């Protein structure tokens, strides 16, 4: 073993560098739990630590059986797994609802190893420039076979202009484009190879719910391809270590599916202490990455592969890798960065391009330092591979300016424009863990860090900022609070070329002011407006205040001076406004030679009436209920009359039924009587002033009714498929409102209730013919009242033939054992056939297992007749079993009449029929299974063997006239 590589891998273990992983796909997922119930969930976390939440906000964690269960907080304050399997709200049992009544939503499990990545700077294992080989291995599991071919994945990794499924390019295309041609990948795809264990063995939840044995998956995959792959070609720097291996595992990854036993994509290391095979062709396996084959039922895109390979190149994660552990969850770089959630852009088919910071770290871009005052332009990074850096007095703190354009790999980023990053350069994988101190932080143009507002992160923002200074929000102050004194102003963007231009170190002559979107009502028709002055400018302004207008374009605006100015805060109070009018406002500084404005907002005045609330009905009986209301906000004039109006139609007014009172009020209630039973009533609080009548939002309630009683159905019946069943008897209902009518419903397993198929409106129900088990119930109507009866389940028995089980899919010429499984009913007879058309009974006991000696050559068809009680006889699935021939190497005769060449061969062989005789040719594999047969009289016959695995085959050539047989050994080899 190479001592250098061993030392490096051991160092990684000692310094506790563990998983760097792809974040969860946070879209809604749908799973089926082991109890058959549906669960919709949202994933949170990554490979190192993950959990999920239900659609209504309860935290859920996987149990030992990989089912998601509700989490709760124990007496020690830990968030732990309960015994209750999670499901959707509508499917929860009464017991589950009682349990959840004491469980808080939004519980945040804390990672047990939240600081796992803080001990070692990011480390690259793969050269970032040059033409470099990359090994990709496709792996499948006994319970999850691979769907797509090696050719399809070779195309995904290396085909120029790859576009399958809407992709924007291959993995090779992506890294070539982002590196500006400096990195040229040469991927080799091997496999698929079958691993020895099911997926859960490698991917079941372990500590912190991360995968339990992913390293074994990688080591085993390398061992399986070792015979056909020269691993030495993947050590590009000749340091004794394999630079990288990427594993594509069958199925979908846990990060997309939510399946607890699936593997989460990640990058990791295998060390000597793991005790796994890791030396191949004299090279040591250490670094690897992995991702899933599919998203849903289709082949996955390149996004996750490129994210994980970004780690292999040396990049950290730029999302919040400890989630809630350090001050809450930071939004971080979201879909702007492939090393955050940008790997999921366009479902992973068009991941976000590497940004300027990432390219600079990888040596693909030299940042241009802004030092001199002037006007600068900046093309999109995908067009130019250019970006600017603004330095600070501290070497590890700086700002990066890049232009992002929604084209090429950036087609699916949130918006086009200039992003400004505030960087505090450190070397761990927890860069953006603390929301209050993100060390690769986007300075959002709208000063709003939420996922809902990411489109507003870019400069210039039409409603917020076209400058970045020490005084604005966001501002260019350092983390220490010091002023940078390097203003960026007059940021513009050409919508055709997408080039961004700005002034640097050129303070604007005009003032910078910002309107606050916070109009404060002092009364119905008076309001207080507020604005901030960030920079006073070089001009003299005779008016500092607001522009007011009832038109959004301010065509008829009026200037109103601020009523107070203090500490750069402007306040203006407006009064005597019009009722029910929308006003637009913006901060304004007006001078002789210059006028500047802040962002515009609007507010709307009310009608001057009180704001009322209709209370919910109470004390509801058959013919009465208590109604009332309250006054939430006073109006401009006294209340003259108030009360409640009600009707059986929506939107009642005082022209309908109403109860009124004189004078003013705060709250009131009154009983309304004489109502109809089982009737919905709409009602609303109202009041009158000199301005007119004002109504609160309506509410509604339904009077009570006498319930229907004695709605019971009864029957005892069972039979076989196709039998005619009798009558389900229904009792005579009583109470309710009389005049009973009926509707019978039925359902089968897995379906919903439907109207019963026969006459379904009578008191009793005649079932008739049934071919499968069914359930029945009766709904009784009495005017607006209804009641549902108990359920009667009718058992319909069905004979089920099951299937025949053998040890292999071929039989020897001697006696072998056959077994019948999954049958319902008693075996009556075993049958066999040479052509699956003409059947005859086997002379054997009618048992579930028999000893059988084949009586046919080549193959035999088998089935079993089965009957449950007196139900119709059915047959098992037909099993086709190959019969082993006693052809062997001892049967080989001299090849004087027939010549097979080339031999060994890989794709085609020719059979030379020297005398042109009419012959039949058969080909048998190592298990004596016939894999080919044809008859011909050609002098030369071309046989395609490209679809047969490598190995030794026996070819039998039979003279159709003399019946003389020749056997020739054929070797198929592709290595």
Short mmCIF file of N, CA and C in Angstrom, two decimals, residues 609-610 637-642 686-694:
data_model
loop_
_atom_site.label_atom_id
_atom_site.label_comp_id
_atom_site.label_asym_id
_atom_site.label_seq_id
_atom_site.Cartn_x
_atom_site.Cartn_y
_atom_site.Cartn_z
N UNK A 609 -66.72 54.62 8.84
CA UNK A 609 -67.65 53.88 9.68
C UNK A 609 -66.88 53.03 10.70
N UNK A 610 -67.55 52.62 11.77
CA UNK A 610 -66.89 51.70 12.71
C UNK A 610 -66.55 50.37 12.01
N UNK A 637 -68.15 59.07 13.47
CA UNK A 637 -69.41 59.65 13.95
C UNK A 637 -70.10 58.65 14.86
N UNK A 638 -70.97 59.15 15.78
CA UNK A 638 -71.63 58.26 16.74
C UNK A 638 -72.58 57.28 16.05
N UNK A 639 -72.75 56.10 16.69
CA UNK A 639 -73.69 55.10 16.21
C UNK A 639 -75.10 55.50 16.63
N UNK A 640 -76.04 55.44 15.69
CA UNK A 640 -77.43 55.79 15.96
C UNK A 640 -78.24 54.53 16.28
N UNK A 641 -77.99 53.46 15.54
CA UNK A 641 -78.73 52.20 15.69
C UNK A 641 -77.79 51.05 15.39
N UNK A 642 -78.00 49.92 16.06
CA UNK A 642 -77.20 48.74 15.81
C UNK A 642 -78.05 47.50 16.01
N UNK A 686 -74.77 44.86 12.27
CA UNK A 686 -74.83 46.11 11.51
C UNK A 686 -74.92 47.28 12.47
N UNK A 687 -74.64 48.48 11.97
CA UNK A 687 -74.88 49.71 12.72
C UNK A 687 -75.17 50.84 11.74
N UNK A 688 -75.80 51.92 12.23
CA UNK A 688 -76.11 53.08 11.42
C UNK A 688 -75.45 54.31 12.02
N UNK A 689 -74.86 55.17 11.15
CA UNK A 689 -74.37 56.49 11.52
C UNK A 689 -74.91 57.47 10.49
N UNK A 690 -74.53 58.71 10.60
CA UNK A 690 -74.99 59.68 9.61
C UNK A 690 -74.38 59.42 8.23
N UNK A 691 -73.33 58.55 8.21
CA UNK A 691 -72.72 58.20 6.92
C UNK A 691 -73.46 57.05 6.23
N UNK A 692 -74.39 56.37 6.94
CA UNK A 692 -75.13 55.27 6.34
C UNK A 692 -75.08 54.02 7.20
N UNK A 693 -75.41 52.87 6.57
CA UNK A 693 -75.44 51.59 7.28
C UNK A 693 -74.17 50.80 6.97
N UNK A 694 -73.56 50.25 8.03
CA UNK A 694 -72.33 49.46 7.88
C UNK A 694 -72.58 48.03 8.37
#
